[in-house]
PDB file of C-alpha atoms in Angstrom:
ATOM      1  CA  MET X  17      63.514  25.933 136.307  1.00 48.00           C
ATOM      2  CA  LYS X  18      65.906  25.789 138.837  1.00 47.00           C
ATOM      3  CA  LYS X  19      68.371  23.975 136.151  1.00 47.00           C
ATOM      4  CA  CYS X  20      67.989  26.636 133.384  1.00 44.00           C
ATOM      5  CA  LEU X  21      68.587  29.968 135.871  1.00 43.00           C
ATOM      6  CA  LYS X  22      71.548  27.951 136.644  1.00 47.00           C
ATOM      7  CA  VAL X  23      72.644  27.702 134.157  1.00 41.00           C
ATOM      8  CA  CYS X  24      71.863  31.068 132.927  1.00 44.00           C
ATOM      9  CA  ALA X  25      73.780  32.295 136.043  1.00 46.00           C
ATOM     10  CA  ILE X  26      76.685  30.262 135.416  1.00 43.00           C
ATOM     11  CA  SER X  27      76.486  32.100 131.167  1.00 46.00           C
ATOM     12  CA  LEU X  28      76.134  35.573 133.230  1.00 43.00           C
ATOM     13  CA  VAL X  29      79.095  35.243 134.928  1.00 42.00           C
ATOM     14  CA  LEU X  30      81.254  33.451 132.057  1.00 41.00           C
ATOM     15  CA  SER X  31      79.951  36.507 129.435  1.00 44.00           C
ATOM     16  CA  LEU X  32      81.525  39.323 132.687  1.00 42.00           C
ATOM     17  CA  PHE X  33      84.642  37.255 132.945  1.00 41.00           C
ATOM     18  CA  LEU X  34      84.782  37.517 129.448  1.00 41.00           C
ATOM     19  CA  SER X  35      84.451  40.741 128.826  1.00 41.00           C
ATOM     20  CA  GLY X  36      87.044  42.083 131.580  1.00 40.00           C
ATOM     21  CA  ILE X  37      84.635  43.056 133.959  1.00 38.00           C
ATOM     22  CA  SER X  38      84.665  41.962 137.800  1.00 36.00           C
ATOM     23  CA  PHE X  39      82.561  41.484 140.683  1.00 35.00           C
ATOM     24  CA  GLY X  40      83.296  44.691 142.922  1.00 35.00           C
ATOM     25  CA  THR X  41      86.873  46.535 140.855  1.00 36.00           C
ATOM     26  CA  GLU X  42      87.314  47.429 137.604  1.00 47.00           C
ATOM     27  CA  ASN X  43      90.278  47.089 135.615  1.00 59.00           C
ATOM     28  CA  LYS X  44      93.012  49.711 136.610  1.00 77.00           C
ATOM     29  CA  LEU X  45      95.381  51.568 133.755  1.00 89.00           C
ATOM     30  CA  LEU X  46      98.564  51.802 135.136  1.00 95.00           C
ATOM     31  CA  ARG X  47      99.346  55.346 135.475  1.00 97.00           C
ATOM     32  CA  VAL X  48     102.860  56.618 135.215  1.00 98.00           C
ATOM     33  CA  ILE X  49     105.202  59.099 135.334  1.00 98.00           C
ATOM     34  CA  SER X  50     108.060  59.730 133.700  1.00 97.00           C
ATOM     35  CA  LEU X  51     110.782  62.322 135.147  1.00 95.00           C
ATOM     36  CA  ALA X  52     113.662  61.388 132.479  1.00 94.00           C
ATOM     37  CA  PRO X  53     113.694  62.022 128.852  1.00 95.00           C
ATOM     38  CA  SER X  54     115.089  58.471 128.243  1.00 96.00           C
ATOM     39  CA  SER X  55     112.684  56.954 129.939  1.00 96.00           C
ATOM     40  CA  THR X  56     109.850  58.737 128.461  1.00 97.00           C
ATOM     41  CA  GLU X  57     110.792  57.697 125.314  1.00 98.00           C
ATOM     42  CA  ILE X  58     111.179  53.965 126.440  1.00 98.00           C
ATOM     43  CA  LEU X  59     107.448  54.189 127.630  1.00 98.00           C
ATOM     44  CA  PHE X  60     106.162  55.448 124.801  1.00 98.00           C
ATOM     45  CA  ALA X  61     108.410  52.645 122.362  1.00 98.00           C
ATOM     46  CA  LEU X  62     106.909  49.941 124.243  1.00 98.00           C
ATOM     47  CA  GLY X  63     103.410  50.848 123.464  1.00 97.00           C
ATOM     48  CA  LEU X  64     102.213  53.201 126.668  1.00 97.00           C
ATOM     49  CA  ASP X  65     100.751  56.313 126.071  1.00 96.00           C
ATOM     50  CA  GLN X  66      97.639  56.989 128.197  1.00 96.00           C
ATOM     51  CA  GLU X  67      98.963  54.926 130.930  1.00 97.00           C
ATOM     52  CA  ILE X  68     101.900  57.982 131.398  1.00 98.00           C
ATOM     53  CA  VAL X  69      99.717  61.018 133.044  1.00 97.00           C
ATOM     54  CA  GLY X  70     103.168  63.046 133.730  1.00 97.00           C
ATOM     55  CA  VAL X  71     106.412  64.099 132.407  1.00 97.00           C
ATOM     56  CA  SER X  72     109.394  66.587 132.939  1.00 95.00           C
ATOM     57  CA  GLN X  73     109.076  70.137 130.807  1.00 94.00           C
ATOM     58  CA  TYR X  74     112.525  68.536 129.274  1.00 93.00           C
ATOM     59  CA  CYS X  75     110.893  65.481 127.215  1.00 96.00           C
ATOM     60  CA  ASN X  76     109.738  66.283 124.214  1.00 96.00           C
ATOM     61  CA  TYR X  77     109.496  62.790 121.945  1.00 97.00           C
ATOM     62  CA  PRO X  78     107.460  61.920 120.570  1.00 97.00           C
ATOM     63  CA  LYS X  79     105.349  64.205 119.650  1.00 95.00           C
ATOM     64  CA  SER X  80     102.229  62.136 121.409  1.00 94.00           C
ATOM     65  CA  VAL X  81     104.095  63.415 124.844  1.00 96.00           C
ATOM     66  CA  HIS X  82     103.147  67.166 124.270  1.00 94.00           C
ATOM     67  CA  GLY X  83      99.915  66.545 125.281  1.00 91.00           C
ATOM     68  CA  LYS X  84     100.509  65.038 128.478  1.00 96.00           C
ATOM     69  CA  GLU X  85     101.035  67.279 131.946  1.00 96.00           C
ATOM     70  CA  ARG X  86     104.004  68.450 133.382  1.00 96.00           C
ATOM     71  CA  ILE X  87     105.403  67.953 136.700  1.00 94.00           C
ATOM     72  CA  GLY X  88     108.198  70.448 136.870  1.00 91.00           C
ATOM     73  CA  THR X  89     112.219  70.611 135.643  1.00 88.00           C
ATOM     74  CA  PHE X  90     114.408  67.841 135.006  1.00 82.00           C
ATOM     75  CA  SER X  91     116.102  68.380 138.483  1.00 83.00           C
ATOM     76  CA  GLN X  92     113.596  69.999 140.524  1.00 88.00           C
ATOM     77  CA  PRO X  93     109.678  68.158 140.099  1.00 92.00           C
ATOM     78  CA  ASP X  94     106.733  69.341 141.006  1.00 94.00           C
ATOM     79  CA  ILE X  95     106.021  67.038 144.204  1.00 94.00           C
ATOM     80  CA  GLU X  96     102.876  68.109 145.088  1.00 95.00           C
ATOM     81  CA  LYS X  97     101.502  68.022 141.603  1.00 96.00           C
ATOM     82  CA  ILE X  98     102.890  64.804 141.507  1.00 96.00           C
ATOM     83  CA  ILE X  99     101.067  63.474 144.605  1.00 95.00           C
ATOM     84  CA  SER X 100      97.682  65.067 143.246  1.00 96.00           C
ATOM     85  CA  LEU X 101      97.913  62.821 139.895  1.00 97.00           C
ATOM     86  CA  LYS X 102      98.201  59.101 142.143  1.00 96.00           C
ATOM     87  CA  PRO X 103     101.187  57.543 139.686  1.00 97.00           C
ATOM     88  CA  ASP X 104     101.492  53.804 140.398  1.00 97.00           C
ATOM     89  CA  ILE X 105     105.592  54.038 138.983  1.00 97.00           C
ATOM     90  CA  ILE X 106     107.499  57.119 138.503  1.00 97.00           C
ATOM     91  CA  PHE X 107     110.569  56.524 136.311  1.00 97.00           C
ATOM     92  CA  CYS X 108     114.071  59.048 137.141  1.00 93.00           C
ATOM     93  CA  THR X 109     117.028  58.909 136.821  1.00 89.00           C
ATOM     94  CA  SER X 110     119.882  59.508 139.324  1.00 82.00           C
ATOM     95  CA  LEU X 111     122.365  62.511 140.120  1.00 73.00           C
ATOM     96  CA  GLU X 112     120.637  65.476 139.904  1.00 81.00           C
ATOM     97  CA  GLN X 113     117.415  64.109 140.556  1.00 87.00           C
ATOM     98  CA  ALA X 114     119.041  62.261 143.632  1.00 86.00           C
ATOM     99  CA  PRO X 115     116.773  64.358 146.280  1.00 88.00           C
ATOM    100  CA  ALA X 116     113.259  63.581 144.491  1.00 89.00           C
ATOM    101  CA  VAL X 117     113.972  60.277 144.636  1.00 90.00           C
ATOM    102  CA  ALA X 118     114.924  60.243 148.337  1.00 91.00           C
ATOM    103  CA  LYS X 119     112.201  62.372 148.558  1.00 92.00           C
ATOM    104  CA  LEU X 120     109.235  60.216 146.203  1.00 94.00           C
ATOM    105  CA  ARG X 121     110.292  57.043 148.008  1.00 94.00           C
ATOM    106  CA  GLN X 122     110.258  58.691 151.630  1.00 95.00           C
ATOM    107  CA  LEU X 123     106.492  59.386 150.522  1.00 95.00           C
ATOM    108  CA  GLY X 124     105.644  55.650 149.781  1.00 96.00           C
ATOM    109  CA  PHE X 125     105.833  56.127 145.954  1.00 96.00           C
ATOM    110  CA  LYS X 126     107.586  52.845 143.785  1.00 97.00           C
ATOM    111  CA  VAL X 127     110.546  54.409 141.673  1.00 96.00           C
ATOM    112  CA  CYS X 128     112.547  52.668 139.650  1.00 96.00           C
ATOM    113  CA  VAL X 129     115.752  54.587 138.417  1.00 94.00           C
ATOM    114  CA  SER X 130     117.933  54.071 135.095  1.00 92.00           C
ATOM    115  CA  ASP X 131     120.730  55.537 134.444  1.00 90.00           C
ATOM    116  CA  PRO X 132     122.809  53.001 132.225  1.00 93.00           C
ATOM    117  CA  SER X 133     125.881  54.436 131.003  1.00 90.00           C
ATOM    118  CA  ASN X 134     126.587  51.818 128.133  1.00 93.00           C
ATOM    119  CA  LEU X 135     124.657  49.656 125.566  1.00 96.00           C
ATOM    120  CA  LYS X 136     125.055  46.654 127.783  1.00 96.00           C
ATOM    121  CA  GLU X 137     123.111  48.857 130.688  1.00 96.00           C
ATOM    122  CA  LEU X 138     120.828  50.671 128.355  1.00 97.00           C
ATOM    123  CA  PHE X 139     119.402  47.002 127.052  1.00 98.00           C
ATOM    124  CA  ALA X 140     119.232  45.587 131.023  1.00 98.00           C
ATOM    125  CA  SER X 141     116.776  49.020 131.559  1.00 97.00           C
ATOM    126  CA  ILE X 142     114.512  48.749 128.943  1.00 98.00           C
ATOM    127  CA  LYS X 143     114.026  44.993 129.705  1.00 98.00           C
ATOM    128  CA  GLU X 144     113.386  45.932 134.096  1.00 97.00           C
ATOM    129  CA  MET X 145     111.620  49.054 132.560  1.00 98.00           C
ATOM    130  CA  GLY X 146     109.080  46.226 130.489  1.00 98.00           C
ATOM    131  CA  GLN X 147     108.020  44.698 133.144  1.00 97.00           C
ATOM    132  CA  LEU X 148     107.585  47.121 135.370  1.00 97.00           C
ATOM    133  CA  VAL X 149     104.837  48.068 133.374  1.00 97.00           C
ATOM    134  CA  ASN X 150     103.588  44.760 132.010  1.00 97.00           C
ATOM    135  CA  LYS X 151     105.189  44.881 128.358  1.00 97.00           C
ATOM    136  CA  GLU X 152     107.660  42.138 128.371  1.00 98.00           C
ATOM    137  CA  TYR X 153     106.669  40.554 125.173  1.00 98.00           C
ATOM    138  CA  ALA X 154     107.356  44.624 123.624  1.00 98.00           C
ATOM    139  CA  ALA X 155     110.329  45.839 125.518  1.00 98.00           C
ATOM    140  CA  ASN X 156     112.369  42.666 123.906  1.00 98.00           C
ATOM    141  CA  SER X 157     111.133  43.367 120.602  1.00 98.00           C
ATOM    142  CA  LEU X 158     112.524  46.895 121.066  1.00 98.00           C
ATOM    143  CA  ILE X 159     116.143  45.433 122.216  1.00 98.00           C
ATOM    144  CA  ASP X 160     116.305  43.107 119.334  1.00 98.00           C
ATOM    145  CA  LYS X 161     115.251  46.412 117.055  1.00 98.00           C
ATOM    146  CA  MET X 162     117.893  48.318 118.316  1.00 98.00           C
ATOM    147  CA  LYS X 163     120.448  45.345 118.283  1.00 98.00           C
ATOM    148  CA  THR X 164     119.598  44.451 114.466  1.00 98.00           C
ATOM    149  CA  GLY X 165     119.987  48.158 113.808  1.00 98.00           C
ATOM    150  CA  ILE X 166     123.147  48.658 116.095  1.00 98.00           C
ATOM    151  CA  LYS X 167     124.900  45.346 113.776  1.00 98.00           C
ATOM    152  CA  SER X 168     123.678  46.429 110.505  1.00 97.00           C
ATOM    153  CA  VAL X 169     126.586  50.146 111.169  1.00 97.00           C
ATOM    154  CA  THR X 170     128.533  47.458 113.063  1.00 97.00           C
ATOM    155  CA  ASP X 171     128.976  45.179 110.231  1.00 97.00           C
ATOM    156  CA  MET X 172     129.611  48.345 107.842  1.00 96.00           C
ATOM    157  CA  VAL X 173     132.713  48.836 109.648  1.00 96.00           C
ATOM    158  CA  ALA X 174     134.332  45.696 110.819  1.00 96.00           C
ATOM    159  CA  SER X 175     136.788  45.193 108.142  1.00 95.00           C
ATOM    160  CA  VAL X 176     137.809  48.848 108.066  1.00 96.00           C
ATOM    161  CA  PRO X 177     141.455  48.611 110.218  1.00 96.00           C
ATOM    162  CA  GLU X 178     142.192  50.873 112.777  1.00 95.00           C
ATOM    163  CA  SER X 179     144.602  52.731 111.015  1.00 94.00           C
ATOM    164  CA  GLN X 180     141.755  53.846 108.217  1.00 96.00           C
ATOM    165  CA  ARG X 181     139.407  54.955 110.512  1.00 98.00           C
ATOM    166  CA  PRO X 182     138.817  58.737 111.354  1.00 98.00           C
ATOM    167  CA  LYS X 183     139.791  60.239 114.901  1.00 98.00           C
ATOM    168  CA  ALA X 184     136.742  62.068 116.421  1.00 98.00           C
ATOM    169  CA  TYR X 185     136.180  64.753 118.844  1.00 97.00           C
ATOM    170  CA  VAL X 186     132.110  64.866 120.483  1.00 96.00           C
ATOM    171  CA  GLU X 187     131.973  68.413 122.062  1.00 94.00           C
ATOM    172  CA  PHE X 188     128.707  68.586 124.812  1.00 88.00           C
ATOM    173  CA  TRP X 189     129.366  71.866 126.181  1.00 87.00           C
ATOM    174  CA  GLY X 190     131.811  74.649 124.671  1.00 84.00           C
ATOM    175  CA  ASN X 191     133.225  77.117 127.226  1.00 85.00           C
ATOM    176  CA  PRO X 192     134.508  75.666 129.493  1.00 89.00           C
ATOM    177  CA  ILE X 193     135.000  72.468 126.744  1.00 91.00           C
ATOM    178  CA  MET X 194     133.664  69.198 127.531  1.00 92.00           C
ATOM    179  CA  THR X 195     133.540  65.415 126.190  1.00 94.00           C
ATOM    180  CA  ALA X 196     133.354  62.245 126.472  1.00 92.00           C
ATOM    181  CA  GLY X 197     135.958  59.170 127.399  1.00 90.00           C
ATOM    182  CA  SER X 198     136.672  55.957 127.612  1.00 88.00           C
ATOM    183  CA  GLY X 199     133.294  53.959 129.642  1.00 86.00           C
ATOM    184  CA  SER X 200     130.421  56.710 128.177  1.00 91.00           C
ATOM    185  CA  LEU X 201     127.703  55.680 125.906  1.00 93.00           C
ATOM    186  CA  ILE X 202     129.192  58.157 123.530  1.00 94.00           C
ATOM    187  CA  ASP X 203     132.781  56.319 123.531  1.00 95.00           C
ATOM    188  CA  GLU X 204     131.137  53.498 122.389  1.00 96.00           C
ATOM    189  CA  LEU X 205     128.777  54.814 119.573  1.00 97.00           C
ATOM    190  CA  ILE X 206     132.092  56.449 118.527  1.00 97.00           C
ATOM    191  CA  ALA X 207     133.812  53.232 118.788  1.00 96.00           C
ATOM    192  CA  ALA X 208     130.309  51.119 116.579  1.00 97.00           C
ATOM    193  CA  SER X 209     130.482  53.785 114.473  1.00 97.00           C
ATOM    194  CA  GLY X 210     133.727  53.535 113.198  1.00 97.00           C
ATOM    195  CA  GLY X 211     135.461  56.040 114.227  1.00 98.00           C
ATOM    196  CA  ILE X 212     138.447  56.422 117.231  1.00 97.00           C
ATOM    197  CA  ASN X 213     137.650  58.847 120.110  1.00 97.00           C
ATOM    198  CA  ILE X 214     140.155  61.443 120.804  1.00 96.00           C
ATOM    199  CA  ALA X 215     139.018  61.523 124.444  1.00 94.00           C
ATOM    200  CA  SER X 216     139.385  58.027 125.267  1.00 90.00           C
ATOM    201  CA  ASN X 217     141.960  58.379 127.690  1.00 85.00           C
ATOM    202  CA  ALA X 218     140.308  61.023 129.953  1.00 82.00           C
ATOM    203  CA  LYS X 219     139.865  60.424 133.598  1.00 74.00           C
ATOM    204  CA  LYS X 220     136.023  60.161 133.552  1.00 82.00           C
ATOM    205  CA  ASN X 221     133.595  59.408 131.546  1.00 84.00           C
ATOM    206  CA  TYR X 222     132.427  63.002 131.062  1.00 85.00           C
ATOM    207  CA  SER X 223     135.009  65.612 131.716  1.00 84.00           C
ATOM    208  CA  TYR X 224     136.254  68.735 131.146  1.00 89.00           C
ATOM    209  CA  PHE X 225     139.171  68.938 128.117  1.00 91.00           C
ATOM    210  CA  SER X 226     141.835  71.186 126.885  1.00 92.00           C
ATOM    211  CA  ALA X 227     141.813  72.893 124.486  1.00 94.00           C
ATOM    212  CA  GLU X 228     145.632  71.892 123.748  1.00 95.00           C
ATOM    213  CA  ASP X 229     144.832  68.807 123.313  1.00 94.00           C
ATOM    214  CA  VAL X 230     142.127  68.652 120.745  1.00 96.00           C
ATOM    215  CA  ILE X 231     144.927  70.504 118.892  1.00 97.00           C
ATOM    216  CA  LYS X 232     147.293  67.890 119.441  1.00 96.00           C
ATOM    217  CA  GLN X 233     145.247  65.160 118.953  1.00 96.00           C
ATOM    218  CA  ASN X 234     143.708  66.309 115.464  1.00 97.00           C
ATOM    219  CA  PRO X 235     140.542  65.012 115.155  1.00 98.00           C
ATOM    220  CA  ASP X 236     139.668  64.073 111.582  1.00 98.00           C
ATOM    221  CA  VAL X 237     135.913  64.645 112.303  1.00 98.00           C
ATOM    222  CA  ILE X 238     134.123  67.440 115.175  1.00 97.00           C
ATOM    223  CA  ILE X 239     130.212  66.478 116.484  1.00 96.00           C
ATOM    224  CA  LEU X 240     129.234  69.490 118.424  1.00 94.00           C
ATOM    225  CA  CYS X 241     126.336  68.207 120.321  1.00 90.00           C
ATOM    226  CA  TYR X 242     124.351  71.669 120.412  1.00 81.00           C
ATOM    227  CA  MET X 243     122.233  72.315 117.703  1.00 64.00           C
ATOM    228  CA  GLN X 244     123.025  76.499 117.360  1.00 67.00           C
ATOM    229  CA  LYS X 245     122.449  78.515 114.200  1.00 68.00           C
ATOM    230  CA  LYS X 246     126.041  79.462 113.955  1.00 75.00           C
ATOM    231  CA  ASN X 247     127.536  77.627 111.502  1.00 86.00           C
ATOM    232  CA  ALA X 248     129.906  75.010 112.650  1.00 88.00           C
ATOM    233  CA  LEU X 249     132.882  75.476 110.778  1.00 91.00           C
ATOM    234  CA  ASP X 250     133.058  79.026 111.668  1.00 89.00           C
ATOM    235  CA  THR X 251     132.294  78.091 115.485  1.00 86.00           C
ATOM    236  CA  ILE X 252     135.668  76.113 115.530  1.00 92.00           C
ATOM    237  CA  LYS X 253     137.462  78.438 113.356  1.00 91.00           C
ATOM    238  CA  SER X 254     137.111  80.962 115.396  1.00 90.00           C
ATOM    239  CA  ARG X 255     139.515  79.139 118.141  1.00 93.00           C
ATOM    240  CA  PHE X 256     142.972  80.189 118.712  1.00 94.00           C
ATOM    241  CA  GLY X 257     144.930  77.079 117.089  1.00 94.00           C
ATOM    242  CA  TRP X 258     141.715  75.190 116.327  1.00 96.00           C
ATOM    243  CA  ARG X 259     142.508  76.133 112.311  1.00 95.00           C
ATOM    244  CA  ASP X 260     144.769  73.827 111.368  1.00 95.00           C
ATOM    245  CA  ILE X 261     143.184  70.715 112.641  1.00 97.00           C
ATOM    246  CA  SER X 262     142.201  68.264 110.306  1.00 98.00           C
ATOM    247  CA  ALA X 263     138.674  68.411 110.703  1.00 97.00           C
ATOM    248  CA  VAL X 264     138.444  72.036 110.148  1.00 97.00           C
ATOM    249  CA  ARG X 265     141.016  72.082 106.957  1.00 96.00           C
ATOM    250  CA  ASN X 266     138.695  69.431 105.435  1.00 96.00           C
ATOM    251  CA  GLY X 267     135.440  70.812 106.678  1.00 95.00           C
ATOM    252  CA  ARG X 268     134.347  67.897 108.455  1.00 96.00           C
ATOM    253  CA  VAL X 269     133.118  70.235 111.231  1.00 95.00           C
ATOM    254  CA  TYR X 270     129.142  69.148 112.365  1.00 94.00           C
ATOM    255  CA  ASN X 271     126.412  70.206 114.622  1.00 92.00           C
ATOM    256  CA  ASP X 272     123.724  68.210 112.548  1.00 91.00           C
ATOM    257  CA  VAL X 273     123.671  65.641 113.985  1.00 92.00           C
ATOM    258  CA  ASP X 274     120.320  65.730 116.573  1.00 93.00           C
ATOM    259  CA  PRO X 275     122.498  65.482 120.389  1.00 93.00           C
ATOM    260  CA  ASP X 276     119.195  63.440 122.057  1.00 95.00           C
ATOM    261  CA  THR X 277     120.201  60.313 119.982  1.00 96.00           C
ATOM    262  CA  ILE X 278     123.403  60.219 120.732  1.00 94.00           C
ATOM    263  CA  LEU X 279     123.246  61.818 124.813  1.00 92.00           C
ATOM    264  CA  ARG X 280     119.960  60.158 125.651  1.00 94.00           C
ATOM    265  CA  PRO X 281     120.117  56.402 126.299  1.00 96.00           C
ATOM    266  CA  GLY X 282     116.681  55.915 124.419  1.00 96.00           C
ATOM    267  CA  PRO X 283     115.460  53.895 121.643  1.00 97.00           C
ATOM    268  CA  ARG X 284     117.243  56.766 119.216  1.00 97.00           C
ATOM    269  CA  ILE X 285     120.660  56.047 120.200  1.00 97.00           C
ATOM    270  CA  VAL X 286     120.108  53.691 116.891  1.00 98.00           C
ATOM    271  CA  ASP X 287     119.185  56.921 114.773  1.00 97.00           C
ATOM    272  CA  GLY X 288     122.399  58.960 116.769  1.00 97.00           C
ATOM    273  CA  LEU X 289     124.923  56.171 115.376  1.00 97.00           C
ATOM    274  CA  VAL X 290     123.822  55.542 112.115  1.00 97.00           C
ATOM    275  CA  GLU X 291     124.152  59.708 112.033  1.00 97.00           C
ATOM    276  CA  MET X 292     127.505  59.342 113.555  1.00 97.00           C
ATOM    277  CA  HIS X 293     128.493  57.317 111.175  1.00 98.00           C
ATOM    278  CA  LYS X 294     127.182  58.994 108.017  1.00 97.00           C
ATOM    279  CA  ARG X 295     129.110  61.456 109.157  1.00 97.00           C
ATOM    280  CA  PHE X 296     132.467  59.625 109.830  1.00 97.00           C
ATOM    281  CA  TYR X 297     131.917  57.818 106.489  1.00 97.00           C
ATOM    282  CA  PRO X 298     130.269  60.177 104.254  1.00 93.00           C
ATOM    283  CA  GLN X 299     130.817  58.712 100.726  1.00 79.00           C
TER     284      GLN X 299
END
């Protein structure tokens, strides 16, 4: 009888173990907050959803994000709301969020800061985030998928000589004019999609750029990183001295590339790369 009871007890323990139940504790679902749209997109791409308990007001992709709790703006997150959500880990960027990051760490929260400025750093960030949320396999798969997508574009332009590559000007602010210089993610995307960045000699990654320099450089393609209702060509034509720029004369001024796909260091960078390539090589 005792032997029978012992066997039954062992069977019960084994059954509970296999079903994921442990004595005195429960398998706790990871609680994650993302204060940056780029980090939010990466987390969803890694397969997280229920784990994400809070996001910033500017997190707008994918669709699943719209049902998530909002914890303030990008630069001014609601610290009290963050505390109430009891996150296990918070994902942020640097720069504007530096004060919030310092405050959150002071309160004892685990904070991961991700601010990649190029593709290599982006892949490293995805890998690190995957490790922190127990999604290493998903992270490696995502990186491989992105690299494959990027290679499909770079292979298409590999044989195009530099003399035949279009000169490109990518503007992400119009007044004052701001563009991306050498060392920026956008500069890398322009090169990967087969273009030549006219602002590659700019002193900073993202900096002001004079209208005179744009006219002098005479870009073949202009991409405006703000999707406005006004016709992009009309916007550029209205600027003094810009009518004679090659891109304007040939009608190759675009504002139909989703800026989030080229400004956010996340999985959709590949989509942005493909769209830029289409503008550079429309045939």
